[in-house]
Short mmCIF file of C-alpha atoms in Angstrom, two decimals:
data_model
loop_
_atom_site.label_atom_id
_atom_site.label_comp_id
_atom_site.label_asym_id
_atom_site.label_seq_id
_atom_site.Cartn_x
_atom_site.Cartn_y
_atom_site.Cartn_z
CA MET A 1 -64.17 211.14 170.32
CA ASN A 2 -60.59 212.23 171.00
CA ASN A 3 -57.42 210.81 169.50
CA ILE A 4 -56.55 208.85 172.65
CA ASP A 5 -59.89 207.03 172.57
CA PHE A 6 -59.46 206.48 168.83
CA PHE A 7 -56.12 204.71 169.15
CA THR A 8 -57.01 202.91 172.40
CA LYS A 9 -59.99 201.22 170.78
CA LEU A 10 -58.11 200.42 167.59
CA SER A 11 -54.88 199.11 169.17
CA PRO A 12 -56.07 195.52 169.81
CA PHE A 13 -57.13 195.23 166.16
CA LEU A 14 -53.85 196.62 164.85
CA VAL A 15 -51.60 194.40 166.98
CA ASN A 16 -53.65 191.35 165.99
CA TYR A 17 -53.30 192.09 162.25
CA LYS A 18 -49.53 192.58 162.45
CA LEU A 19 -49.03 189.31 164.32
CA ASN A 20 -51.31 187.41 161.95
CA ARG A 21 -49.50 188.77 158.90
CA TRP A 22 -46.26 187.34 160.28
CA PHE A 23 -47.56 184.01 161.60
CA GLY A 24 -50.62 183.25 159.45
CA TYR A 25 -54.22 184.37 159.57
CA GLY A 26 -55.54 182.01 162.23
CA ASN A 27 -57.39 184.42 164.51
CA ILE A 28 -58.53 187.64 162.88
CA HIS A 29 -61.73 189.60 162.54
CA PRO A 30 -62.19 192.82 160.56
CA MET A 31 -62.24 196.24 162.16
CA THR A 32 -63.99 197.76 159.12
CA LEU A 33 -67.15 196.36 157.56
CA THR A 34 -68.58 197.88 154.40
CA TYR A 35 -72.02 196.59 153.51
CA SER A 36 -73.61 197.40 150.14
CA VAL A 37 -77.21 197.32 151.27
CA THR A 38 -78.79 197.37 147.80
CA ALA A 39 -78.09 197.01 144.09
CA ALA A 40 -80.60 199.79 143.33
CA CYS A 41 -79.47 203.27 142.31
CA GLN A 42 -81.13 206.17 140.46
CA SER A 43 -77.83 207.75 139.36
CA ARG A 44 -76.33 207.12 135.93
CA CYS A 45 -72.79 208.24 136.68
CA LYS A 46 -70.09 208.45 134.04
CA THR A 47 -67.64 206.92 136.50
CA CYS A 48 -69.83 204.04 137.74
CA GLY A 49 -72.03 201.49 136.03
CA ILE A 50 -74.12 200.36 139.02
CA GLY A 51 -77.02 202.65 138.12
CA HIS A 52 -76.85 201.65 134.45
CA MET A 53 -76.86 197.97 135.41
CA TYR A 54 -79.86 198.52 137.69
CA MET A 55 -81.70 200.26 134.83
CA GLU A 56 -81.05 197.25 132.58
CA ARG A 57 -81.73 194.65 135.26
CA PRO A 58 -83.95 196.11 138.03
CA GLU A 59 -84.62 192.59 139.27
CA ARG A 60 -81.13 192.60 140.79
CA ALA A 61 -82.57 194.52 143.76
CA ASN A 62 -84.69 191.45 144.50
CA ASP A 63 -81.45 189.72 145.50
CA ASP A 64 -80.81 192.21 148.34
CA LEU A 65 -80.30 190.49 151.68
CA THR A 66 -83.45 190.68 153.81
CA VAL A 67 -83.38 192.14 157.30
CA ASP A 68 -83.72 188.63 158.72
CA GLU A 69 -80.69 187.51 156.71
CA VAL A 70 -78.74 190.58 157.81
CA GLU A 71 -79.49 189.80 161.46
CA LYS A 72 -78.20 186.23 161.11
CA ILE A 73 -74.99 187.52 159.52
CA PHE A 74 -74.34 190.28 162.05
CA LYS A 75 -75.11 187.89 164.90
CA SER A 76 -72.35 185.57 163.64
CA MET A 77 -69.76 188.38 163.53
CA LYS A 78 -67.57 189.96 166.19
CA PRO A 79 -67.62 193.72 166.95
CA VAL A 80 -66.15 196.08 164.36
CA TYR A 81 -64.83 199.62 164.68
CA PHE A 82 -66.01 201.18 161.42
CA PHE A 83 -69.38 200.32 159.87
CA ASN A 84 -69.78 201.70 156.34
CA LEU A 85 -73.07 201.52 154.48
CA SER A 86 -72.86 201.52 150.70
CA GLY A 87 -74.87 200.69 147.59
CA GLY A 88 -76.26 201.43 145.06
CA GLU A 89 -77.97 204.23 146.91
CA PRO A 90 -78.28 203.24 150.59
CA PHE A 91 -81.30 205.45 151.29
CA LEU A 92 -83.39 203.53 148.73
CA ARG A 93 -83.78 200.86 151.41
CA ASN A 94 -86.75 201.82 153.58
CA ASP A 95 -85.44 199.53 156.32
CA LEU A 96 -82.01 201.20 156.47
CA PRO A 97 -82.56 202.35 160.09
CA ARG A 98 -83.33 198.76 161.09
CA ILE A 99 -80.07 197.60 159.49
CA VAL A 100 -78.19 200.21 161.53
CA GLU A 101 -80.02 199.07 164.64
CA LEU A 102 -78.90 195.50 164.03
CA ALA A 103 -75.34 196.76 163.59
CA CYS A 104 -75.53 198.64 166.88
CA GLU A 105 -76.89 195.58 168.63
CA TYR A 106 -74.43 192.97 167.33
CA LEU A 107 -71.43 194.78 165.80
CA LYS A 108 -71.20 197.68 168.28
CA PRO A 109 -69.42 200.02 165.82
CA CYS A 110 -67.55 203.09 167.02
CA VAL A 111 -68.14 204.99 163.75
CA ILE A 112 -71.04 204.68 161.26
CA HIS A 113 -70.84 206.18 157.78
CA THR A 114 -72.87 206.29 154.59
CA PRO A 115 -72.55 208.05 151.23
CA THR A 116 -75.56 209.26 149.25
CA ASN A 117 -76.36 210.68 145.83
CA ALA A 118 -78.51 213.27 147.68
CA ILE A 119 -81.47 212.92 145.31
CA MET A 120 -84.15 211.99 147.86
CA THR A 121 -83.80 214.99 150.17
CA GLU A 122 -86.81 214.41 152.40
CA ARG A 123 -86.18 210.69 152.86
CA ILE A 124 -82.49 211.26 153.55
CA GLU A 125 -83.24 213.76 156.30
CA ALA A 126 -85.98 211.65 157.89
CA CYS A 127 -83.89 208.47 157.76
CA THR A 128 -80.83 210.27 159.16
CA ARG A 129 -82.85 211.49 162.12
CA GLU A 130 -84.23 208.01 162.72
CA VAL A 131 -80.74 206.50 162.61
CA LEU A 132 -79.44 209.10 165.05
CA GLU A 133 -82.20 208.29 167.53
CA ILE A 134 -81.33 204.59 167.26
CA VAL A 135 -77.62 205.31 167.80
CA LYS A 136 -78.49 207.47 170.80
CA ARG A 137 -80.22 204.53 172.48
CA TYR A 138 -77.16 202.30 172.10
CA ASP A 139 -74.23 204.71 172.43
CA PRO A 140 -74.73 208.47 171.91
CA SER A 141 -70.97 208.98 171.53
CA VAL A 142 -70.88 207.04 168.24
CA PRO A 143 -70.54 209.45 165.29
CA PHE A 144 -72.82 209.01 162.29
CA THR A 145 -71.53 210.57 159.08
CA VAL A 146 -73.48 211.16 155.85
CA LYS A 147 -71.49 212.05 152.73
CA PRO A 148 -73.40 213.47 149.75
CA SER A 149 -71.47 213.35 146.48
CA ILE A 150 -70.50 216.53 144.63
CA ASP A 151 -68.69 215.95 141.34
CA GLY A 152 -69.15 219.40 139.86
CA VAL A 153 -70.85 222.75 140.39
CA GLY A 154 -74.22 223.30 138.71
CA ASP A 155 -74.86 221.57 135.40
CA MET A 156 -71.51 219.78 135.49
CA HIS A 157 -72.62 217.79 138.53
CA ASP A 158 -75.84 216.75 136.79
CA GLU A 159 -73.94 215.76 133.64
CA ILE A 160 -71.42 213.58 135.48
CA ARG A 161 -74.03 212.03 137.78
CA GLY A 162 -76.46 211.48 134.91
CA VAL A 163 -79.55 212.96 136.61
CA LYS A 164 -81.02 216.32 135.65
CA GLY A 165 -81.78 218.43 138.71
CA ASN A 166 -79.43 216.42 140.98
CA PHE A 167 -77.39 219.51 141.89
CA ALA A 168 -80.48 221.41 143.07
CA ARG A 169 -81.47 218.41 145.18
CA LEU A 170 -77.92 218.19 146.51
CA LEU A 171 -78.08 221.78 147.77
CA GLN A 172 -81.42 221.10 149.45
CA THR A 173 -80.06 217.95 151.07
CA ILE A 174 -76.99 219.80 152.36
CA GLU A 175 -79.16 222.48 153.97
CA ARG A 176 -81.40 219.87 155.61
CA LEU A 177 -78.42 217.94 156.93
CA LYS A 178 -76.72 221.09 158.22
CA ARG A 179 -79.84 221.62 160.29
CA VAL A 180 -79.56 218.06 161.61
CA GLU A 181 -75.89 218.68 162.43
CA ARG A 182 -76.85 221.63 164.62
CA GLU A 183 -79.32 219.44 166.54
CA TYR A 184 -77.23 216.28 167.02
CA GLU A 185 -73.73 216.54 168.42
CA ASN A 186 -72.70 213.12 167.05
CA PHE A 187 -73.87 213.81 163.48
CA HIS A 188 -71.29 214.84 160.90
CA LEU A 189 -71.96 216.08 157.38
CA GLU A 190 -69.21 215.80 154.83
CA LEU A 191 -69.02 216.08 151.06
CA GLY A 192 -67.03 213.94 148.65
CA THR A 193 -65.81 214.24 145.09
CA VAL A 194 -64.74 211.47 142.73
CA ILE A 195 -61.77 212.84 140.81
CA SER A 196 -62.09 211.74 137.21
CA ASN A 197 -61.08 212.84 133.73
CA PHE A 198 -64.47 214.57 133.55
CA ASN A 199 -63.79 217.12 136.33
CA ILE A 200 -60.01 217.38 136.86
CA ASP A 201 -59.93 220.90 135.43
CA TYR A 202 -62.60 222.15 137.84
CA LEU A 203 -61.53 220.77 141.22
CA ASP A 204 -60.56 224.17 142.63
CA ASP A 205 -64.03 225.46 141.80
CA ILE A 206 -65.66 222.46 143.50
CA GLU A 207 -63.55 222.75 146.64
CA ASP A 208 -64.04 226.51 146.91
CA PHE A 209 -67.77 225.98 146.55
CA VAL A 210 -67.78 223.32 149.30
CA HIS A 211 -66.00 225.63 151.71
CA SER A 212 -68.42 228.43 150.84
CA LEU A 213 -71.23 226.18 152.10
CA GLY A 214 -69.63 225.95 155.54
CA VAL A 215 -69.18 222.16 155.39
CA GLU A 216 -66.23 221.18 157.58
CA SER A 217 -65.27 217.84 156.10
CA TYR A 218 -64.53 217.31 152.42
CA ARG A 219 -62.78 214.35 150.81
CA ASN A 220 -61.54 213.50 147.34
CA GLU A 221 -61.09 210.01 145.94
CA VAL A 222 -59.71 208.90 142.60
CA ALA A 223 -62.12 207.42 140.06
CA GLU A 224 -61.28 203.74 139.77
CA GLN A 225 -62.03 200.89 137.43
CA ARG A 226 -63.69 198.28 139.64
CA ALA A 227 -65.56 195.08 138.98
CA GLU A 228 -68.08 196.38 141.51
CA PHE A 229 -68.76 199.44 139.32
CA PHE A 230 -69.03 197.56 136.00
CA ASN A 231 -66.62 200.11 134.50
CA LEU A 232 -63.53 198.04 133.69
CA GLY A 233 -61.79 199.57 130.70
CA ASP A 234 -63.48 202.97 130.99
CA PRO A 235 -60.97 205.87 130.63
CA ILE A 236 -61.95 207.61 133.86
CA THR A 237 -58.80 207.66 136.02
CA PRO A 238 -56.44 210.68 135.79
CA ASP A 239 -52.82 209.87 135.06
CA ALA A 240 -50.35 209.82 137.95
CA ALA A 241 -48.62 213.10 137.06
CA THR A 242 -51.92 214.97 136.94
CA TYR A 243 -53.07 213.49 140.24
CA ARG A 244 -49.76 214.31 141.96
CA ARG A 245 -50.16 217.92 140.85
CA LEU A 246 -53.71 218.03 142.18
CA ILE A 247 -52.93 216.61 145.62
CA LYS A 248 -50.52 219.46 146.28
CA ASN A 249 -53.46 221.83 145.95
CA PHE A 250 -55.68 219.59 148.14
CA ALA A 251 -53.04 219.52 150.87
CA ALA A 252 -52.57 223.28 150.82
CA LYS A 253 -56.31 223.90 151.13
CA ILE A 254 -56.68 221.41 153.99
CA GLU A 255 -53.89 223.16 155.87
CA SER A 256 -55.44 226.59 155.31
CA ASN A 257 -58.94 225.54 156.40
CA ILE A 258 -58.11 223.26 159.36
CA LYS A 259 -57.95 225.68 162.31
CA ASN A 260 -61.62 226.01 163.20
CA LYS A 261 -62.65 222.43 162.49
CA LYS A 262 -63.83 219.93 165.11
CA ASN A 263 -61.50 217.23 166.50
CA LEU A 264 -62.98 214.44 164.39
CA ALA A 265 -62.51 216.50 161.23
CA LYS A 266 -58.90 217.30 162.20
CA THR A 267 -58.14 213.61 162.74
CA THR A 268 -59.66 212.53 159.42
CA GLU A 269 -58.01 215.39 157.53
CA ALA A 270 -54.59 214.35 158.90
CA LEU A 271 -55.16 210.82 157.61
CA ARG A 272 -56.34 212.16 154.26
CA LEU A 273 -53.15 214.16 153.74
CA VAL A 274 -51.13 210.98 154.14
CA TYR A 275 -53.59 209.09 151.93
CA TYR A 276 -53.32 211.59 149.07
CA ASP A 277 -49.56 211.10 148.95
CA ILE A 278 -49.84 207.30 149.01
CA ALA A 279 -52.56 207.29 146.34
CA GLY A 280 -50.35 209.36 144.04
CA LYS A 281 -47.44 206.94 144.48
CA ILE A 282 -49.67 203.92 143.76
CA LEU A 283 -50.93 205.47 140.52
CA GLU A 284 -47.36 206.31 139.56
CA ARG A 285 -45.68 202.99 140.44
CA LYS A 286 -48.67 200.67 139.84
CA THR A 287 -47.82 198.56 142.88
CA GLN A 288 -48.54 198.49 146.60
CA VAL A 289 -46.36 201.14 148.24
CA ILE A 290 -47.33 200.05 151.76
CA PRO A 291 -48.68 196.61 152.74
CA CYS A 292 -52.38 196.09 151.99
CA TYR A 293 -54.60 194.42 154.60
CA ALA A 294 -57.71 193.98 152.46
CA GLY A 295 -59.52 190.83 153.54
CA VAL A 296 -57.83 191.11 156.94
CA SER A 297 -58.58 194.49 158.49
CA ASN A 298 -61.45 195.25 156.12
CA VAL A 299 -64.25 193.24 154.55
CA HIS A 300 -67.02 194.08 152.10
CA ILE A 301 -70.39 192.32 152.13
CA ASN A 302 -72.23 192.75 148.84
CA TYR A 303 -75.97 193.27 148.55
CA ASP A 304 -76.52 189.58 147.68
CA GLY A 305 -74.39 188.14 150.48
CA GLY A 306 -71.12 187.90 148.56
CA VAL A 307 -68.05 188.58 150.71
CA TRP A 308 -65.14 190.49 149.19
CA PRO A 309 -61.73 191.52 150.54
CA CYS A 310 -62.45 194.93 149.00
CA CYS A 311 -64.75 196.45 146.41
CA VAL A 312 -61.95 196.80 143.84
CA LEU A 313 -61.31 193.06 143.60
CA GLY A 314 -65.04 192.53 144.14
CA TYR A 315 -66.56 189.78 142.03
CA ASP A 316 -63.13 188.73 140.73
CA LYS A 317 -61.86 187.61 144.15
CA GLN A 318 -65.00 186.78 146.09
CA MET A 319 -64.29 184.83 149.27
CA GLY A 320 -67.69 183.14 149.16
CA ASN A 321 -71.38 183.89 149.60
CA LEU A 322 -72.93 183.97 153.06
CA ARG A 323 -76.11 182.35 151.77
CA ASP A 324 -74.03 179.29 150.88
CA TYR A 325 -72.49 179.26 154.36
CA GLY A 326 -75.78 179.40 156.29
CA TYR A 327 -75.11 183.09 157.07
CA ASP A 328 -72.15 182.07 159.23
CA PHE A 329 -69.60 184.80 158.66
CA GLN A 330 -66.88 183.17 160.79
CA LYS A 331 -67.06 179.95 158.77
CA LEU A 332 -66.68 181.81 155.47
CA TRP A 333 -64.01 184.15 156.88
CA ARG A 334 -61.82 181.18 157.81
CA SER A 335 -62.44 179.20 154.62
CA ASP A 336 -59.70 177.99 152.27
CA THR A 337 -60.96 180.39 149.59
CA ALA A 338 -60.64 183.35 151.98
CA MET A 339 -57.08 182.33 152.84
CA GLU A 340 -56.21 182.02 149.15
CA VAL A 341 -57.48 185.56 148.49
CA ARG A 342 -55.39 186.93 151.37
CA ARG A 343 -52.28 185.28 149.97
CA PHE A 344 -53.02 186.82 146.55
CA ILE A 345 -53.13 190.31 148.09
CA LYS A 346 -50.09 189.79 150.34
CA LYS A 347 -48.00 188.87 147.29
CA LYS A 348 -48.81 192.31 145.80
CA ASN A 349 -50.74 190.89 142.87
CA CYS A 350 -52.97 193.96 143.03
CA ALA A 351 -52.60 197.67 143.74
CA CYS A 352 -55.16 200.45 143.97
CA PRO A 353 -55.78 203.80 145.72
CA LEU A 354 -59.04 202.66 147.39
CA ALA A 355 -59.47 205.21 150.20
CA ASN A 356 -61.50 203.02 152.55
CA GLN A 357 -58.76 200.38 152.64
CA ALA A 358 -55.90 202.87 152.49
CA TYR A 359 -56.85 204.45 155.82
CA SER A 360 -56.60 201.03 157.52
CA ASN A 361 -53.29 200.36 155.78
CA ILE A 362 -51.94 203.69 157.05
CA LEU A 363 -52.82 202.76 160.64
CA LEU A 364 -50.91 199.49 160.18
CA HIS A 365 -47.81 201.05 158.60
CA ALA A 366 -45.63 202.69 161.25
CA PRO A 367 -43.97 205.38 159.05
CA SER A 368 -47.29 206.47 157.54
CA LEU A 369 -49.03 206.42 160.91
CA PHE A 370 -46.23 208.54 162.38
CA LYS A 371 -46.74 211.13 159.63
CA ALA A 372 -50.48 211.21 160.35
CA VAL A 373 -49.97 211.57 164.11
CA CYS A 374 -47.52 214.45 163.58
CA LYS A 375 -50.13 216.22 161.46
CA MET A 376 -52.81 215.60 164.11
CA ILE A 377 -50.56 217.18 166.74
CA LYS A 378 -49.81 220.11 164.46
CA PHE A 379 -53.53 220.70 163.82
CA LYS A 380 -54.23 220.69 167.58
CA LEU A 381 -51.69 223.44 168.28
#
């Protein structure tokens, strides 16, 4: 996928969102769908309470949407550009490939992505291969990205993630997925770190270690207090001054390691450089620094059918539950409750550095998009 294709396919979405923001939200559909496929998770992270909640209430996983329910929902939706799988731990669902197949059939995504805690090495590799074969049947040009989490090197990773031996499994998973990457041109392996007060003094070590593994794509996101994570009030987020200092180092390392990366990695890294700067300003000013299109450009479907504008507002600003709407996404999406949530966000009643939403906001903000395009051009030269 080159940059021309990227912007050509996204342009109709972007124009539609701008017009609807000015004249009301009468005819919109999201370009990014994030679907938390399960409430189950084996991790007990210091920055997230999903795994702890699952340990206390394992019956929550019984509320996961069934494949039949997922098909009804996807069938009622229009095509999206980005399809993000989430959790819990996505690979705990044995029918994950079938969910991706339904997405390919009804949503026709141009990019498919999933994170993982990397604990179940064998299942992750087998499921990844199965997904890639499914994608190949529908559109072999669609990239599928898997992002294992790395929050420290060695014992630190296990301590933060709350599972002894997780780091060893992570290394095994990376090696297996690097093998898959060599076999499938449309598969992309990347690693991601949640920047928290537990690892801020060791980020250079983590990033140097990632590059030593030969992994092209690496992203950092700020630890956030979210209703979704059951961690409201936890002192996990670095202060703005600390984060601003850190992003200077991130930017310098991206610039120094960009030359030999593939086109997709260069495009995403350009967007990330702009994102890091915006995230720092949000933490510093505690307000939206560019307009937020959560609930317009992006939507999050929770494991139980709840529909959110984003995972930060989550349960607090749920637009409705698809089970209550007969699995008709369009009906819920155009409901009075959904419109009320959009007005809440437009009035800047919330502000966060959520990366998933920030990338969409950058594409819809001309000055930020211009900065990203300039960096893309620079990286190509």
